[in-house]
PDB file of N, CA and C in Angstrom:
ATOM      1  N   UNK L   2       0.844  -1.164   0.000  1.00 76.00           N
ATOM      2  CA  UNK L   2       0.000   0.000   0.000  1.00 76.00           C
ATOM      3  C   UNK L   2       0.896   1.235   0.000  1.00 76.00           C
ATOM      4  N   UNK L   3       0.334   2.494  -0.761  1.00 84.00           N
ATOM      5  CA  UNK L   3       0.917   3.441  -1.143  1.00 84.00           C
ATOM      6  C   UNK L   3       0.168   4.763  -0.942  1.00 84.00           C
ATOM      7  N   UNK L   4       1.020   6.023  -0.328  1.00 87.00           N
ATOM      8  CA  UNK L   4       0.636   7.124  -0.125  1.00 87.00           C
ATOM      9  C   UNK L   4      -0.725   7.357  -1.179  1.00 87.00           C
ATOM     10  N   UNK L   5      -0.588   6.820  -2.787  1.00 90.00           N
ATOM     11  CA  UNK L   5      -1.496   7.187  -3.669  1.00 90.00           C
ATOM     12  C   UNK L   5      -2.987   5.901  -3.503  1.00 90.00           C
ATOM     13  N   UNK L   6      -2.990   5.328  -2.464  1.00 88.00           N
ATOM     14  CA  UNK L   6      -3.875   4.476  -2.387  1.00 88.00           C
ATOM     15  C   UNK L   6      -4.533   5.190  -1.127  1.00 88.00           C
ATOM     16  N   UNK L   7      -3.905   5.415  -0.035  1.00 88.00           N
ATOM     17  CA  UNK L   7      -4.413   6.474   0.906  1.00 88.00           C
ATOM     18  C   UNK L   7      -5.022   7.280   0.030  1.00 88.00           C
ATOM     19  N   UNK L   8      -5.075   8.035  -0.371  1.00 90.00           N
ATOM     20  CA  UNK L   8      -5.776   9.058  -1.465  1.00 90.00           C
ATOM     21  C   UNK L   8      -7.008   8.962  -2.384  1.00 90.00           C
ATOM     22  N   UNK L   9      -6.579   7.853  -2.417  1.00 89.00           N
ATOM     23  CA  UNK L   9      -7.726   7.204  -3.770  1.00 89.00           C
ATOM     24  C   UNK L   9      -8.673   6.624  -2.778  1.00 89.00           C
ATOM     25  N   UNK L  10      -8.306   6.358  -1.734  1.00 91.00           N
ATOM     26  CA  UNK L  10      -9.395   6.145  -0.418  1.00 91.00           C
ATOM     27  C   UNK L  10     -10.490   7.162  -0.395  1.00 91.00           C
ATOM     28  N   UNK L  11      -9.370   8.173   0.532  1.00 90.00           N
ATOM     29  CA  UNK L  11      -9.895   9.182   0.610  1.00 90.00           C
ATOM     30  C   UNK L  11     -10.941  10.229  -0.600  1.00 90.00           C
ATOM     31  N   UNK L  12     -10.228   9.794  -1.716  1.00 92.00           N
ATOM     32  CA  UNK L  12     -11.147  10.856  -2.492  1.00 92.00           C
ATOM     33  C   UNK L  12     -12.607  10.256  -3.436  1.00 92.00           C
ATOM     34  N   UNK L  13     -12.363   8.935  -2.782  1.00 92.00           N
ATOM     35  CA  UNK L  13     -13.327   7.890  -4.042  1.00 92.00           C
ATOM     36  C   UNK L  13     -14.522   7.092  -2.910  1.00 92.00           C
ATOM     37  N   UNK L  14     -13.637   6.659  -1.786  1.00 91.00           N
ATOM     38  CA  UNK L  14     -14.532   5.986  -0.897  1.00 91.00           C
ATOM     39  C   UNK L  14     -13.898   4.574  -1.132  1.00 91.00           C
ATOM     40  N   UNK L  15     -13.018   4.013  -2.187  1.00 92.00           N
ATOM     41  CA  UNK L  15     -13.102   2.974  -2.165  1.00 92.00           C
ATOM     42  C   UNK L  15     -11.193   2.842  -3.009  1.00 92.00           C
ATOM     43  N   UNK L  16     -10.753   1.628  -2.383  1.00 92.00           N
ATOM     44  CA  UNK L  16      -9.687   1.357  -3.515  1.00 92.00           C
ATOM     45  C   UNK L  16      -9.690   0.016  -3.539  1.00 92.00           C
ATOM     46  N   UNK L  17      -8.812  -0.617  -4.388  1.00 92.00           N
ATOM     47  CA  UNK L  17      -8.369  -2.162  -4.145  1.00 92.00           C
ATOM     48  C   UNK L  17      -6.799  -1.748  -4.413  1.00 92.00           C
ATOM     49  N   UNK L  18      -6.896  -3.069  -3.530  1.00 91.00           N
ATOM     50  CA  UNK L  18      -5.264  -2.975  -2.895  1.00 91.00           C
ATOM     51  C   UNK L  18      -4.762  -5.080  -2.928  1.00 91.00           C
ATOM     52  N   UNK L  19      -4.300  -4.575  -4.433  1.00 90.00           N
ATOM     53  CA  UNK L  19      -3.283  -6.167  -4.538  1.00 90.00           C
ATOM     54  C   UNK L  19      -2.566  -6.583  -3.699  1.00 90.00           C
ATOM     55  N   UNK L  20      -2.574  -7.710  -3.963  1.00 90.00           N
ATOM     56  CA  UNK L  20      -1.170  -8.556  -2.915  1.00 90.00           C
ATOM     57  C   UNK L  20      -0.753  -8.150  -1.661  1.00 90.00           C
ATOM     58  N   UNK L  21      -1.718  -7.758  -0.728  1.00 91.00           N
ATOM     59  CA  UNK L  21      -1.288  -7.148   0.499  1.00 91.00           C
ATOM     60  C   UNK L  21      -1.781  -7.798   1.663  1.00 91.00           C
ATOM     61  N   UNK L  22      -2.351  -8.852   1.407  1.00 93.00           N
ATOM     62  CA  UNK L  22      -2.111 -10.047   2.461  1.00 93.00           C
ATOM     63  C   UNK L  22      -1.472 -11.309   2.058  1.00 93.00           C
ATOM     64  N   UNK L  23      -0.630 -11.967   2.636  1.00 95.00           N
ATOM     65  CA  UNK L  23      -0.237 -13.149   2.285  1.00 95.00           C
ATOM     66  C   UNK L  23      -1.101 -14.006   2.081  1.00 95.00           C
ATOM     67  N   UNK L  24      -0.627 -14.635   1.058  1.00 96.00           N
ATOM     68  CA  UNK L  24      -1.192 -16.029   0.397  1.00 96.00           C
ATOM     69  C   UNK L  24      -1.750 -16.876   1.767  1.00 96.00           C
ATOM     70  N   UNK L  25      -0.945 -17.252   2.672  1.00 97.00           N
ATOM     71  CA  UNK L  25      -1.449 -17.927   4.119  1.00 97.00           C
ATOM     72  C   UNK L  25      -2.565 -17.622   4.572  1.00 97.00           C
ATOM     73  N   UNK L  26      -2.740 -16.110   4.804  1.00 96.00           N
ATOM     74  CA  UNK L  26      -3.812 -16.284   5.015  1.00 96.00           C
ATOM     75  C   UNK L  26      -5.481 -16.274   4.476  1.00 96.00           C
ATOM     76  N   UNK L  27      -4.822 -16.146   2.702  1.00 95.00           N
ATOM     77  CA  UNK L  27      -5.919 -16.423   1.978  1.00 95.00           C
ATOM     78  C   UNK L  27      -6.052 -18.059   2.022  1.00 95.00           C
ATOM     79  N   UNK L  28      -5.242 -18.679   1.909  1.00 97.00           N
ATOM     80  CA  UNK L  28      -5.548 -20.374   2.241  1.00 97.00           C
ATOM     81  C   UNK L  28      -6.408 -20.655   3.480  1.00 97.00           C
ATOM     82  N   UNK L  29      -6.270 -19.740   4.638  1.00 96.00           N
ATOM     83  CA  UNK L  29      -6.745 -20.045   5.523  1.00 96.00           C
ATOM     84  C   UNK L  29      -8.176 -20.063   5.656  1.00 96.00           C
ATOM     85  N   UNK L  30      -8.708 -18.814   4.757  1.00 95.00           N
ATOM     86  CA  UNK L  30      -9.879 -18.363   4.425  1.00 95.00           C
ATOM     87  C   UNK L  30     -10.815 -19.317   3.806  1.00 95.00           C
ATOM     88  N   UNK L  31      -9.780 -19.513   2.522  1.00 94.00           N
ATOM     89  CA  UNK L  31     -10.386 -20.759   1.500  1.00 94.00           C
ATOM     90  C   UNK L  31     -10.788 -22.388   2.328  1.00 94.00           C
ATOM     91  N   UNK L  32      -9.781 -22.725   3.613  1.00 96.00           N
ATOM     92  CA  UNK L  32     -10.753 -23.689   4.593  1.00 96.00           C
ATOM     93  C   UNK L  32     -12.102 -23.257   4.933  1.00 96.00           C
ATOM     94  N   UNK L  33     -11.876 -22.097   5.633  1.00 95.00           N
ATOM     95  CA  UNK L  33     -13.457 -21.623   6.624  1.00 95.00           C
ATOM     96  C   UNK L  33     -14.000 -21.739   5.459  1.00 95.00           C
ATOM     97  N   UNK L  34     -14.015 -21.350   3.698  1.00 91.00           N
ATOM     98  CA  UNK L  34     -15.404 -20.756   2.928  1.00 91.00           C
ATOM     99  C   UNK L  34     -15.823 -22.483   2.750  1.00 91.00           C
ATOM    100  N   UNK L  35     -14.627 -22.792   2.720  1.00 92.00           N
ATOM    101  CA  UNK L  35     -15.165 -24.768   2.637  1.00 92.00           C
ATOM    102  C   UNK L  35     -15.972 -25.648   3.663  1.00 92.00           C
ATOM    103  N   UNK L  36     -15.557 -24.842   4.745  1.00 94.00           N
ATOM    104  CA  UNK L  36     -16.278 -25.595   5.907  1.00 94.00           C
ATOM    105  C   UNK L  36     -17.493 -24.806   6.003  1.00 94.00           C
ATOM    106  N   UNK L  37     -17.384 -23.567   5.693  1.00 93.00           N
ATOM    107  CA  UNK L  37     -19.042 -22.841   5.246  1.00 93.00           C
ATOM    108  C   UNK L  37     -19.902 -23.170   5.127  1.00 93.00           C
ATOM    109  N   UNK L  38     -19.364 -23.887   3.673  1.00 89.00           N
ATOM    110  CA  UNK L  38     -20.302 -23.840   2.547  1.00 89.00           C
ATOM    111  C   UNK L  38     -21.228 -25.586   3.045  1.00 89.00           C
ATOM    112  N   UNK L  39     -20.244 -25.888   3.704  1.00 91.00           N
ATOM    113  CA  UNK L  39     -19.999 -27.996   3.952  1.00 91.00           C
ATOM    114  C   UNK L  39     -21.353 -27.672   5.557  1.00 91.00           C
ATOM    115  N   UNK L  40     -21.398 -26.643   6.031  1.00 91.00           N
ATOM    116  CA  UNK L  40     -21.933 -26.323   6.930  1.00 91.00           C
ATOM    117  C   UNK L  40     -22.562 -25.074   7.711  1.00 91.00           C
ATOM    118  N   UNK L  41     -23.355 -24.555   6.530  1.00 91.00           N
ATOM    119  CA  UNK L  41     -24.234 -23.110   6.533  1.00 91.00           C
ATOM    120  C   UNK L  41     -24.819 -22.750   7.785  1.00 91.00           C
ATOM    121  N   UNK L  42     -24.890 -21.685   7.787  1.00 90.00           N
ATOM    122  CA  UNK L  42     -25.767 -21.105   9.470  1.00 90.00           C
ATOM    123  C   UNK L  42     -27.304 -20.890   8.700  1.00 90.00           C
ATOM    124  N   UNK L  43     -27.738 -20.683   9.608  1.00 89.00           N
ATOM    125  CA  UNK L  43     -29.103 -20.904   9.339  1.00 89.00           C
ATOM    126  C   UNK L  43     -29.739 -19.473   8.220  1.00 89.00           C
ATOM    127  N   UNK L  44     -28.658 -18.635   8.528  1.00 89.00           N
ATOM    128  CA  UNK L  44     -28.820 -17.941   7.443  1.00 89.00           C
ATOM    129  C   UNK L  44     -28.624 -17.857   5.782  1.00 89.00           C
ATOM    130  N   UNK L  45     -27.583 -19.048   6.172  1.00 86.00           N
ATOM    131  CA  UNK L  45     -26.833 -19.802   4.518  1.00 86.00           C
ATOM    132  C   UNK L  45     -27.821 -19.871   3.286  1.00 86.00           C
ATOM    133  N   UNK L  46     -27.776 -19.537   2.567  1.00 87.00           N
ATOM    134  CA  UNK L  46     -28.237 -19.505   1.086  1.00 87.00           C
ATOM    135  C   UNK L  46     -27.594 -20.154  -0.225  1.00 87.00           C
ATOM    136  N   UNK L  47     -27.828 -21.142  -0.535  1.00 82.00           N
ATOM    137  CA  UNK L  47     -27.773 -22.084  -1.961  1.00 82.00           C
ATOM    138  C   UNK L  47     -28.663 -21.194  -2.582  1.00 82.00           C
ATOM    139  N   UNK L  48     -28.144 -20.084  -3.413  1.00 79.00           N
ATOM    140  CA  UNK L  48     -29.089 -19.417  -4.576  1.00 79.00           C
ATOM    141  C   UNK L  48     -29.259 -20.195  -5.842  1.00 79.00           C
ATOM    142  N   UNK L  49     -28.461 -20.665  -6.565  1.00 76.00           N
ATOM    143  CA  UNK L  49     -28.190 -20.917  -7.568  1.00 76.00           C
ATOM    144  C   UNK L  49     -27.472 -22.214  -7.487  1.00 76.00           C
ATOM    145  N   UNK L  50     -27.925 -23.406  -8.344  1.00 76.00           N
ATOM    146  CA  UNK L  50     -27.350 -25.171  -8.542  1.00 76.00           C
ATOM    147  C   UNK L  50     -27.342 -25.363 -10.119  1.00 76.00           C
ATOM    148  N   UNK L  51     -26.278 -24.911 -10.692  1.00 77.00           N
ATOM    149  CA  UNK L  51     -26.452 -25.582 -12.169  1.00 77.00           C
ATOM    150  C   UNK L  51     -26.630 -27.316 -12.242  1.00 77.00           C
ATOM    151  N   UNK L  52     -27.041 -27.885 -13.545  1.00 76.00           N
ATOM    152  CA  UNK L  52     -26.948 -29.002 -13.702  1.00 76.00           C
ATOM    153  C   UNK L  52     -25.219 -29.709 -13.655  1.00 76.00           C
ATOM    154  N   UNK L  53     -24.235 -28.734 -13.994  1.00 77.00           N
ATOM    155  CA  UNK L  53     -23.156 -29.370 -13.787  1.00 77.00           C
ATOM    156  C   UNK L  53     -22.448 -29.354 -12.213  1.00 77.00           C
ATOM    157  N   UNK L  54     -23.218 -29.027 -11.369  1.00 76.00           N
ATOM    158  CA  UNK L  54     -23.097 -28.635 -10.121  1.00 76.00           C
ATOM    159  C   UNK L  54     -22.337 -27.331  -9.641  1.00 76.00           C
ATOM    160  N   UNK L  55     -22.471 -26.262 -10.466  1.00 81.00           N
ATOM    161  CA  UNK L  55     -21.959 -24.997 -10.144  1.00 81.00           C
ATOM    162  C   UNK L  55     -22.733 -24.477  -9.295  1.00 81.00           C
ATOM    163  N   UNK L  56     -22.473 -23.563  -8.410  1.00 83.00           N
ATOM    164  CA  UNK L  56     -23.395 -23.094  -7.250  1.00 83.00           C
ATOM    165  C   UNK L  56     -22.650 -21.040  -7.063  1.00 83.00           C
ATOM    166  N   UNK L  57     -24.101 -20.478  -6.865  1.00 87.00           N
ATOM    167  CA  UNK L  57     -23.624 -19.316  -5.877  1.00 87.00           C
ATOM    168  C   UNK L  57     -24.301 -19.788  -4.369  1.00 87.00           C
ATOM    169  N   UNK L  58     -23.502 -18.775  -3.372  1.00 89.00           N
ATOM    170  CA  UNK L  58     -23.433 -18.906  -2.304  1.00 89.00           C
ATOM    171  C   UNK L  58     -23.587 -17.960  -1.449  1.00 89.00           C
ATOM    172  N   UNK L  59     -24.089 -18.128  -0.486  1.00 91.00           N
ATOM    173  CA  UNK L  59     -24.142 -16.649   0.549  1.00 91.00           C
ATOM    174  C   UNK L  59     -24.592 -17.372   2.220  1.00 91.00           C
ATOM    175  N   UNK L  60     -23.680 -16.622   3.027  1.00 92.00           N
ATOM    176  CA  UNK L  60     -23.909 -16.667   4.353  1.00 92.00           C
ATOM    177  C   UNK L  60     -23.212 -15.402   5.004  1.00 92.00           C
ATOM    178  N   UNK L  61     -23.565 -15.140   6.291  1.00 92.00           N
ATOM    179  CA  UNK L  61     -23.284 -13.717   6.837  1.00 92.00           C
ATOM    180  C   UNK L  61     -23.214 -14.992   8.470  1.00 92.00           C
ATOM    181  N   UNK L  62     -22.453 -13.452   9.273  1.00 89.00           N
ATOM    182  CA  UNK L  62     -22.268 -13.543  10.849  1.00 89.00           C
ATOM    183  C   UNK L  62     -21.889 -15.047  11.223  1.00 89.00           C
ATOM    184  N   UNK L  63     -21.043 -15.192  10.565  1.00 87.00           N
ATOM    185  CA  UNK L  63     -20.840 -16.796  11.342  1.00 87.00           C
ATOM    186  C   UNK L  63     -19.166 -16.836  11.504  1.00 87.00           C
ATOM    187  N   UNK L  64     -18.657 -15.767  11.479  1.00 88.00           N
ATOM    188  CA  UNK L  64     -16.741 -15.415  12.217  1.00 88.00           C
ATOM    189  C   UNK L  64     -16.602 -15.840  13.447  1.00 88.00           C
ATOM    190  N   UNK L  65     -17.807 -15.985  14.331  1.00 87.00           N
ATOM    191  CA  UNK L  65     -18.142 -16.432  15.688  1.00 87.00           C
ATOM    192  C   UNK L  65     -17.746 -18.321  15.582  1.00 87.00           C
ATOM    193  N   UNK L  66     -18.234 -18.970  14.382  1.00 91.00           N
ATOM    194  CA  UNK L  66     -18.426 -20.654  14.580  1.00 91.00           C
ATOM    195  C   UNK L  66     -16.694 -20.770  13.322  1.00 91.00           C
ATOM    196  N   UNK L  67     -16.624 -20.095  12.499  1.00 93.00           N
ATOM    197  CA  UNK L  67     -15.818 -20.423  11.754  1.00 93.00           C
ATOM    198  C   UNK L  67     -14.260 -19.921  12.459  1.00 93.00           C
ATOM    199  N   UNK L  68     -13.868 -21.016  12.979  1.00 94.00           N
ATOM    200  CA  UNK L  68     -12.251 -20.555  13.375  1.00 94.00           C
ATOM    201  C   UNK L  68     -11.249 -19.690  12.307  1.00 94.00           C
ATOM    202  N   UNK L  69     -11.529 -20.273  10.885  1.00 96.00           N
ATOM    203  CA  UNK L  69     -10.329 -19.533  10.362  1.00 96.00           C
ATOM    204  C   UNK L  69     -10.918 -17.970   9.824  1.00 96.00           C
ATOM    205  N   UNK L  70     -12.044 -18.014   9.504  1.00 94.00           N
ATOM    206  CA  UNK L  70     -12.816 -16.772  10.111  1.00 94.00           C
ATOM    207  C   UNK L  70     -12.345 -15.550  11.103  1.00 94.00           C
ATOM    208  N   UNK L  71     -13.132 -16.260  11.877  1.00 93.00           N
ATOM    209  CA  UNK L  71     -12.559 -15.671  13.452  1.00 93.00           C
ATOM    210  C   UNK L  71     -10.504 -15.259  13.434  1.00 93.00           C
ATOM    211  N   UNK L  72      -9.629 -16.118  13.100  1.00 95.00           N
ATOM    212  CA  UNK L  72      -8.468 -16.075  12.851  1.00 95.00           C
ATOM    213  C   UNK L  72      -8.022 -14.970  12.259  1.00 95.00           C
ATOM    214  N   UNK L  73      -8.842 -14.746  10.926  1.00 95.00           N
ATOM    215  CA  UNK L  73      -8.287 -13.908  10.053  1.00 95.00           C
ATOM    216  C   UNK L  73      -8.793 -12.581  10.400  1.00 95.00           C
ATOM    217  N   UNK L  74      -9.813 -12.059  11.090  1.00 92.00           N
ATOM    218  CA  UNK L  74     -10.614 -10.772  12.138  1.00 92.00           C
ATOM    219  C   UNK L  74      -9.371 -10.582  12.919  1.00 92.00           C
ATOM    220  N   UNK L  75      -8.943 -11.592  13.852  1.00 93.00           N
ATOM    221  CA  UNK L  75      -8.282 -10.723  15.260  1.00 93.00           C
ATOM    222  C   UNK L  75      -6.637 -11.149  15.135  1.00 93.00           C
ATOM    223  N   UNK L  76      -5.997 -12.012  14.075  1.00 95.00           N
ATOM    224  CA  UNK L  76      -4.736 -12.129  13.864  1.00 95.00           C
ATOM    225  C   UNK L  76      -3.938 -11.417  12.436  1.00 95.00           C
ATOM    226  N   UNK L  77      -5.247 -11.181  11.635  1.00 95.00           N
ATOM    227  CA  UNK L  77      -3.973 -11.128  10.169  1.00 95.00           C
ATOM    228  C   UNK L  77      -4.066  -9.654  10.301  1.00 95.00           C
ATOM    229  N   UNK L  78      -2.759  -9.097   9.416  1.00 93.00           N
ATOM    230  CA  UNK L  78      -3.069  -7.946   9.052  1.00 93.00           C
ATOM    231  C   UNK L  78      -4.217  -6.986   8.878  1.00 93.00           C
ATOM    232  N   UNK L  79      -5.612  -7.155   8.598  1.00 92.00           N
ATOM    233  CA  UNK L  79      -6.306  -6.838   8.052  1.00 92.00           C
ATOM    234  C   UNK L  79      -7.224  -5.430   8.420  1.00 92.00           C
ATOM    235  N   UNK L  80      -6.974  -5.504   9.445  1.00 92.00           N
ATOM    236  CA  UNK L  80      -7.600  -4.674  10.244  1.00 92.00           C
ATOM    237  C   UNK L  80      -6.374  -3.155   9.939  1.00 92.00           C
ATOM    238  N   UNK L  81      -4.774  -3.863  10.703  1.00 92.00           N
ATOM    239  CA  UNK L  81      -4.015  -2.068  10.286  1.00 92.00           C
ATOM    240  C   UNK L  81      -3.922  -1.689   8.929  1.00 92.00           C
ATOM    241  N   UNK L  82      -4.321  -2.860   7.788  1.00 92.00           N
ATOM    242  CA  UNK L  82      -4.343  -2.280   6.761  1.00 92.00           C
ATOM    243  C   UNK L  82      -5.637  -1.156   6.467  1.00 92.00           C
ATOM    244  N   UNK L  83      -6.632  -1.670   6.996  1.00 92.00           N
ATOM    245  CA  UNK L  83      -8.013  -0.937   6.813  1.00 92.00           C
ATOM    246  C   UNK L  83      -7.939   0.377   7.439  1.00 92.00           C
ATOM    247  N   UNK L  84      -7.225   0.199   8.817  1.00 93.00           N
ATOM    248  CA  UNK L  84      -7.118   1.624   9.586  1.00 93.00           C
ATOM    249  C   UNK L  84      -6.168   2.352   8.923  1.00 93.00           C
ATOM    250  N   UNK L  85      -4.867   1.569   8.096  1.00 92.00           N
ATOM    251  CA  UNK L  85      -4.157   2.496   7.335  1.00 92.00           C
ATOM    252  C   UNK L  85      -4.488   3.618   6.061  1.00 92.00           C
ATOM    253  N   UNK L  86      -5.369   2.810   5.423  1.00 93.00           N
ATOM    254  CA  UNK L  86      -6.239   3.295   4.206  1.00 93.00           C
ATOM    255  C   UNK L  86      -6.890   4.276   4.252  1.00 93.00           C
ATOM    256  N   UNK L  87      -7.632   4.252   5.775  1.00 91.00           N
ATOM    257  CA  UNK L  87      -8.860   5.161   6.348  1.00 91.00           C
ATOM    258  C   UNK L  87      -8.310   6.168   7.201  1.00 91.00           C
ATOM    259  N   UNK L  88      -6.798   5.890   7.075  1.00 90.00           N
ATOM    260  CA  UNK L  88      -6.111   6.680   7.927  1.00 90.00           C
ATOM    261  C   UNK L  88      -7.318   6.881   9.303  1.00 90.00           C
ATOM    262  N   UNK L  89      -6.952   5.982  10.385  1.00 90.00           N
ATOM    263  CA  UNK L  89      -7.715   5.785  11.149  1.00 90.00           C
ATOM    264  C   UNK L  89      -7.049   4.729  12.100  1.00 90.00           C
ATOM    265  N   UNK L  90      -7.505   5.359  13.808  1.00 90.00           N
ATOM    266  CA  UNK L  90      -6.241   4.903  14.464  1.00 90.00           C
ATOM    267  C   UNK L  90      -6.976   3.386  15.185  1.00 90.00           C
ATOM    268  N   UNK L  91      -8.317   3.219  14.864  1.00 90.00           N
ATOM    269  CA  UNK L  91      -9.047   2.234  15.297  1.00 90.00           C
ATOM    270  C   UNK L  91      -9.827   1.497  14.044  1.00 90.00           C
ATOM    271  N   UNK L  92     -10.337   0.662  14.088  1.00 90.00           N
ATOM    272  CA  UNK L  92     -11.135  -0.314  13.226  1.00 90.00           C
ATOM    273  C   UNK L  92     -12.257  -0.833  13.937  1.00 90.00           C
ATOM    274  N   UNK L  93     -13.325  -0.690  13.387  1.00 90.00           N
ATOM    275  CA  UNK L  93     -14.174  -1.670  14.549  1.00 90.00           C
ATOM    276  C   UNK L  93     -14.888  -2.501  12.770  1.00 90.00           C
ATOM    277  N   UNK L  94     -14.986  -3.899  13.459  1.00 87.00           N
ATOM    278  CA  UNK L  94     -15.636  -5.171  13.161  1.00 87.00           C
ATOM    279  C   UNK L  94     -16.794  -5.013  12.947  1.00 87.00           C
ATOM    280  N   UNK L  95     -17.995  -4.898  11.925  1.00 86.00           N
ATOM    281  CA  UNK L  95     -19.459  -4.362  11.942  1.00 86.00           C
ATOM    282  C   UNK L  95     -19.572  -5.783  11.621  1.00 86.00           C
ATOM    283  N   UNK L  96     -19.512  -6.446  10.689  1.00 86.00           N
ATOM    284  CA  UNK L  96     -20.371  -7.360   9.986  1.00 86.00           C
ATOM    285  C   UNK L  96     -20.005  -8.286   8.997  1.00 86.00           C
ATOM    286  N   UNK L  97     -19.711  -9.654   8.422  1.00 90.00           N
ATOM    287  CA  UNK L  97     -19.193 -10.477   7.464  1.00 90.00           C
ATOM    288  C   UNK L  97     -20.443 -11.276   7.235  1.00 90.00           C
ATOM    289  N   UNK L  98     -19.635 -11.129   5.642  1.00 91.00           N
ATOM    290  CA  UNK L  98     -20.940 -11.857   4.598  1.00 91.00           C
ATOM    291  C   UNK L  98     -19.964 -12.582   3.899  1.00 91.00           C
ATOM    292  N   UNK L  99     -20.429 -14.115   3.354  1.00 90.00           N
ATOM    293  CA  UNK L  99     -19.450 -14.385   2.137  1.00 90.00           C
ATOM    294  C   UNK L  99     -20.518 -14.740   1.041  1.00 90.00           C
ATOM    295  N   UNK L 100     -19.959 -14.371   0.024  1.00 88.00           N
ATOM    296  CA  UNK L 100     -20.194 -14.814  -1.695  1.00 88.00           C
ATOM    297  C   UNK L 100     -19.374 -15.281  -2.454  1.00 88.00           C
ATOM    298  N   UNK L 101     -19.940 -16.686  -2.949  1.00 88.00           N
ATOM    299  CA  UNK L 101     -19.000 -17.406  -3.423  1.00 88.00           C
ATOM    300  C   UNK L 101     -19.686 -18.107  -4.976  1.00 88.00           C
ATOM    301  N   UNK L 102     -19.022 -18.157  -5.773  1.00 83.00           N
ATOM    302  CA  UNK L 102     -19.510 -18.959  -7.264  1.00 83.00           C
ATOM    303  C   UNK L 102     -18.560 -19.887  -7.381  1.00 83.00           C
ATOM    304  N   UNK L 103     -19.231 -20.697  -7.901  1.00 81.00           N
ATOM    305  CA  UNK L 103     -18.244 -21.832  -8.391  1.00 81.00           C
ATOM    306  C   UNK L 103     -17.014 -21.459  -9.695  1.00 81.00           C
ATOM    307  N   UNK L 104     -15.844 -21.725 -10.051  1.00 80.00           N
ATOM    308  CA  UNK L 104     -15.416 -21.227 -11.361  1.00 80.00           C
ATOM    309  C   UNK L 104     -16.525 -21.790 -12.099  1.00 80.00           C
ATOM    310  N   UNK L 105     -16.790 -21.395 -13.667  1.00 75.00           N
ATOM    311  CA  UNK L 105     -17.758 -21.632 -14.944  1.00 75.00           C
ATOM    312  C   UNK L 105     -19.398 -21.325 -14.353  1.00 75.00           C
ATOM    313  N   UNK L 106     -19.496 -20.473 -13.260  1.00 74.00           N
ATOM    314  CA  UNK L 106     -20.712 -20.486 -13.179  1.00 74.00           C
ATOM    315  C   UNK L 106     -21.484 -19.071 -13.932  1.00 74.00           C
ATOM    316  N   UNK L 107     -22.550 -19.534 -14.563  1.00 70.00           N
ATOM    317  CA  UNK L 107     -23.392 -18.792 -15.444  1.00 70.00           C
ATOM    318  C   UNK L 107     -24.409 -18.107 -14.778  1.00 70.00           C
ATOM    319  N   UNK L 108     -24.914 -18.062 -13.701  1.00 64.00           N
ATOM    320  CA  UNK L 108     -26.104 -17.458 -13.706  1.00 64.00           C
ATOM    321  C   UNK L 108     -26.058 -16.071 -13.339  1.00 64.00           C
ATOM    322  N   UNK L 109     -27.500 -15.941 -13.642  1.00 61.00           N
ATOM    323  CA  UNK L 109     -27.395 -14.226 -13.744  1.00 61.00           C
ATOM    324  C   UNK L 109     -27.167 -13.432 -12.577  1.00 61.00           C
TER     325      UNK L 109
END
């Protein structure tokens, strides 16, 4: 992250910011969305089942049951990056949702 990403924060509301967490703990992620998906909260949503078994996906508030979840909230980077961006000396935690498609999935 770069002085010109601070900026583009600031003047847009929004940036993306490559490669600025390690791969680790995107693997880690990719368990919890597996154990997710293998085990939805009651809020969990199967929107979409193609015939070749492609799927979208959706569940919210479950960082509480999902360890690597929970892991990646109060251990990875993620948080001083967000307060860095927002230039902001705190972060607070509101809310997690995931969305997920299968690769080749078609629907609208």
């Amino acid at each position: 992250m770069c002085a010109e990403d601070v900026q583009s924060y600031a003047d847009d509301g929004v940036v993306c910011l490559r490669q600025v967490i390690d791969p680790a703990w995107i693997d880690l992620l990719r368990v919890g969305i597996e154990r997710n998906m293998a085990e939805p909260s009651e809020r969990g949503r199967l929107w979409n089942r193609s015939a070749e078994g492609h799927v979208t996906f959706y569940d919210s508030q479950y960082w509480q049951t999902i360890d690597e979840y929970r892991s990646f909230v109060f251990e990875s980077p993620i948080a001083q990056l967000a307060g860095e961006v927002m230039g902001s000396a705190s972060v607070n935690f509101f809310f997690d949702a995931i969305f997920t498609r299968s690769a080749g999935t078609q629907f609208r």
